[in-house]
């Protein structure tokens, strides 16, 4: 395989996407990056992004966080910080921005933003001597497919009630159960739509299968990606991966520093109250049935 068939991992927040990316990053042929979303590079409020100004800031800053604080565009600052999760320094990003401009590209359109993301991911791939790149993507599937028609997509599916429990108790997510349900349903159904296209490589990974039978499920994923299974994927937490750098932080860091386990499956039973569950079901009940988390006989009770 070559760098022309990148691997994109998606999953509604708290569905195991970061775990999946980290497992893949441990493979000796694959270099994965984290949450480098194209919308973070888009101009905000109609303003153009002055890339040369950004380059100057990065070249004079000690690290990604100090550089990001000096950038007035909040989303772009977030992107810079996330570059460190892929092992890229400020100097690396500044150089890549210079190359982007030299090729006549900027961030004014989706293609320019996507191609810069590719630059960042390929840079990590080359640093690590690997042959294939990928990252955690967002829902802009048609844009990804138009630029990388040979890409491979993985979507993480997790019991929506456990996603609800995790978002309610972790980080600064929207705490409205109905809104969480809406996002969960939308993410899964949008992936099902691209999966209908026979020209698109699309594969669904159930979180519960991954954590209960990791070796078996990872081997299936490797078959789909046309790569050989490697034992390092199971011991990802022991590997020297860029996500573990002292300069990086991630909401899932505590989980991805440990072996795969199924301890969080069914957490909703103790972490979600009846009212929250009813609000979630009011939006997601049909999807919960479609994806196998509720039986038809459970449809009328929380």
PDB file of N, CA, C and O in Angstrom, residues 35 39 41 48 71 90 92 105 128 133 135 146 151 190 194 216 220 228 235 252 262 275 277 295:
ATOM      1  N   UNK A  35      -7.313  14.310  15.215  1.00  0.00           N
ATOM      2  CA  UNK A  35      -8.249  15.444  15.216  1.00  0.00           C
ATOM      3  C   UNK A  35      -7.765  16.678  14.452  1.00  0.00           C
ATOM      4  O   UNK A  35      -7.965  17.810  14.897  1.00  0.00           O
ATOM      5  N   UNK A  39     -12.238  22.101   9.311  1.00  0.00           N
ATOM      6  CA  UNK A  39     -12.949  23.306   9.758  1.00  0.00           C
ATOM      7  C   UNK A  39     -12.094  24.169  10.673  1.00  0.00           C
ATOM      8  O   UNK A  39     -12.323  25.383  10.807  1.00  0.00           O
ATOM      9  N   UNK A  41      -9.153  25.029  10.078  1.00  0.00           N
ATOM     10  CA  UNK A  41      -8.316  25.866   9.217  1.00  0.00           C
ATOM     11  C   UNK A  41      -9.142  26.876   8.425  1.00  0.00           C
ATOM     12  O   UNK A  41      -8.579  27.694   7.695  1.00  0.00           O
ATOM     13  N   UNK A  48      -9.738  36.501   6.298  1.00  0.00           N
ATOM     14  CA  UNK A  48      -8.741  35.628   5.701  1.00  0.00           C
ATOM     15  C   UNK A  48      -7.658  35.316   6.730  1.00  0.00           C
ATOM     16  O   UNK A  48      -7.352  36.143   7.592  1.00  0.00           O
ATOM     17  N   UNK A  71      -1.781  33.151  18.445  1.00  0.00           N
ATOM     18  CA  UNK A  71      -2.565  33.188  17.210  1.00  0.00           C
ATOM     19  C   UNK A  71      -3.978  33.658  17.527  1.00  0.00           C
ATOM     20  O   UNK A  71      -4.665  33.096  18.385  1.00  0.00           O
ATOM     21  N   UNK A  90       6.538  23.299  16.336  1.00  0.00           N
ATOM     22  CA  UNK A  90       6.223  24.574  15.688  1.00  0.00           C
ATOM     23  C   UNK A  90       7.047  24.774  14.431  1.00  0.00           C
ATOM     24  O   UNK A  90       6.552  25.246  13.402  1.00  0.00           O
ATOM     25  N   UNK A  92       8.323  22.505  12.510  1.00  0.00           N
ATOM     26  CA  UNK A  92       7.808  21.612  11.471  1.00  0.00           C
ATOM     27  C   UNK A  92       6.605  22.245  10.782  1.00  0.00           C
ATOM     28  O   UNK A  92       6.513  22.271   9.543  1.00  0.00           O
ATOM     29  N   UNK A 105      -1.001  27.198  -2.575  1.00  0.00           N
ATOM     30  CA  UNK A 105      -2.182  26.820  -1.809  1.00  0.00           C
ATOM     31  C   UNK A 105      -2.350  27.693  -0.577  1.00  0.00           C
ATOM     32  O   UNK A 105      -1.380  28.266  -0.062  1.00  0.00           O
ATOM     33  N   UNK A 128       8.696   8.811  10.738  1.00  0.00           N
ATOM     34  CA  UNK A 128       8.676   7.490  11.370  1.00  0.00           C
ATOM     35  C   UNK A 128       9.062   6.368  10.410  1.00  0.00           C
ATOM     36  O   UNK A 128       9.064   5.205  10.797  1.00  0.00           O
ATOM     37  N   UNK A 133      -0.442   6.759   5.833  1.00  0.00           N
ATOM     38  CA  UNK A 133      -0.829   7.743   6.830  1.00  0.00           C
ATOM     39  C   UNK A 133      -2.344   7.725   7.044  1.00  0.00           C
ATOM     40  O   UNK A 133      -3.098   7.177   6.256  1.00  0.00           O
ATOM     41  N   UNK A 135      -5.652   9.602   9.922  1.00  0.00           N
ATOM     42  CA  UNK A 135      -5.978  10.466  11.054  1.00  0.00           C
ATOM     43  C   UNK A 135      -7.441  10.301  11.446  1.00  0.00           C
ATOM     44  O   UNK A 135      -8.219   9.663  10.746  1.00  0.00           O
ATOM     45  N   UNK A 146     -13.548  13.043  -2.389  1.00  0.00           N
ATOM     46  CA  UNK A 146     -13.219  13.750  -3.631  1.00  0.00           C
ATOM     47  C   UNK A 146     -11.715  13.955  -3.782  1.00  0.00           C
ATOM     48  O   UNK A 146     -11.190  13.973  -4.897  1.00  0.00           O
ATOM     49  N   UNK A 151      -9.197   6.264  -0.324  1.00  0.00           N
ATOM     50  CA  UNK A 151      -9.101   6.256   1.133  1.00  0.00           C
ATOM     51  C   UNK A 151      -9.937   5.133   1.734  1.00  0.00           C
ATOM     52  O   UNK A 151     -10.884   4.629   1.122  1.00  0.00           O
ATOM     53  N   UNK A 190     -24.940   9.189   8.838  1.00  0.00           N
ATOM     54  CA  UNK A 190     -24.165   9.786   7.743  1.00  0.00           C
ATOM     55  C   UNK A 190     -23.129   8.801   7.224  1.00  0.00           C
ATOM     56  O   UNK A 190     -22.861   8.740   6.023  1.00  0.00           O
ATOM     57  N   UNK A 194     -22.560   6.929   3.241  1.00  0.00           N
ATOM     58  CA  UNK A 194     -21.399   6.763   2.364  1.00  0.00           C
ATOM     59  C   UNK A 194     -21.076   5.283   2.176  1.00  0.00           C
ATOM     60  O   UNK A 194     -20.508   4.894   1.160  1.00  0.00           O
ATOM     61  N   UNK A 216      -9.139 -10.548  17.756  1.00  0.00           N
ATOM     62  CA  UNK A 216     -10.010 -11.008  16.672  1.00  0.00           C
ATOM     63  C   UNK A 216     -10.519  -9.834  15.843  1.00  0.00           C
ATOM     64  O   UNK A 216     -10.506  -9.865  14.602  1.00  0.00           O
ATOM     65  N   UNK A 220      -9.612  -8.471  11.850  1.00  0.00           N
ATOM     66  CA  UNK A 220     -10.617  -8.183  10.825  1.00  0.00           C
ATOM     67  C   UNK A 220     -10.352  -6.805  10.205  1.00  0.00           C
ATOM     68  O   UNK A 220     -10.472  -6.628   8.987  1.00  0.00           O
ATOM     69  N   UNK A 228      -0.930  -6.502   7.113  1.00  0.00           N
ATOM     70  CA  UNK A 228      -0.761  -7.661   7.996  1.00  0.00           C
ATOM     71  C   UNK A 228      -0.996  -7.262   9.453  1.00  0.00           C
ATOM     72  O   UNK A 228      -0.614  -6.157   9.870  1.00  0.00           O
ATOM     73  N   UNK A 235      -0.341  -4.101  21.966  1.00  0.00           N
ATOM     74  CA  UNK A 235       0.455  -3.510  23.051  1.00  0.00           C
ATOM     75  C   UNK A 235       0.787  -2.056  22.745  1.00  0.00           C
ATOM     76  O   UNK A 235       1.860  -1.570  23.082  1.00  0.00           O
ATOM     77  N   UNK A 252      -8.636  11.514  26.321  1.00  0.00           N
ATOM     78  CA  UNK A 252      -8.641  10.052  26.473  1.00  0.00           C
ATOM     79  C   UNK A 252      -7.294   9.487  26.914  1.00  0.00           C
ATOM     80  O   UNK A 252      -7.090   8.264  26.865  1.00  0.00           O
ATOM     81  N   UNK A 262     -12.829  -4.030  28.793  1.00  0.00           N
ATOM     82  CA  UNK A 262     -14.255  -3.786  28.559  1.00  0.00           C
ATOM     83  C   UNK A 262     -14.957  -3.189  29.772  1.00  0.00           C
ATOM     84  O   UNK A 262     -16.183  -3.264  29.883  1.00  0.00           O
ATOM     85  N   UNK A 275     -34.473  10.018  33.904  1.00  0.00           N
ATOM     86  CA  UNK A 275     -34.892  11.180  33.101  1.00  0.00           C
ATOM     87  C   UNK A 275     -33.948  11.394  31.919  1.00  0.00           C
ATOM     88  O   UNK A 275     -34.385  11.643  30.791  1.00  0.00           O
ATOM     89  N   UNK A 277     -32.104   9.164  30.479  1.00  0.00           N
ATOM     90  CA  UNK A 277     -32.284   8.045  29.554  1.00  0.00           C
ATOM     91  C   UNK A 277     -33.534   8.245  28.699  1.00  0.00           C
ATOM     92  O   UNK A 277     -33.517   8.007  27.481  1.00  0.00           O
ATOM     93  N   UNK A 295     -33.846  -4.225  21.565  1.00  0.00           N
ATOM     94  CA  UNK A 295     -34.699  -5.137  20.821  1.00  0.00           C
ATOM     95  C   UNK A 295     -36.041  -4.487  20.592  1.00  0.00           C
ATOM     96  O   UNK A 295     -36.388  -3.506  21.261  1.00  0.00           O
TER      97      UNK A 295
END
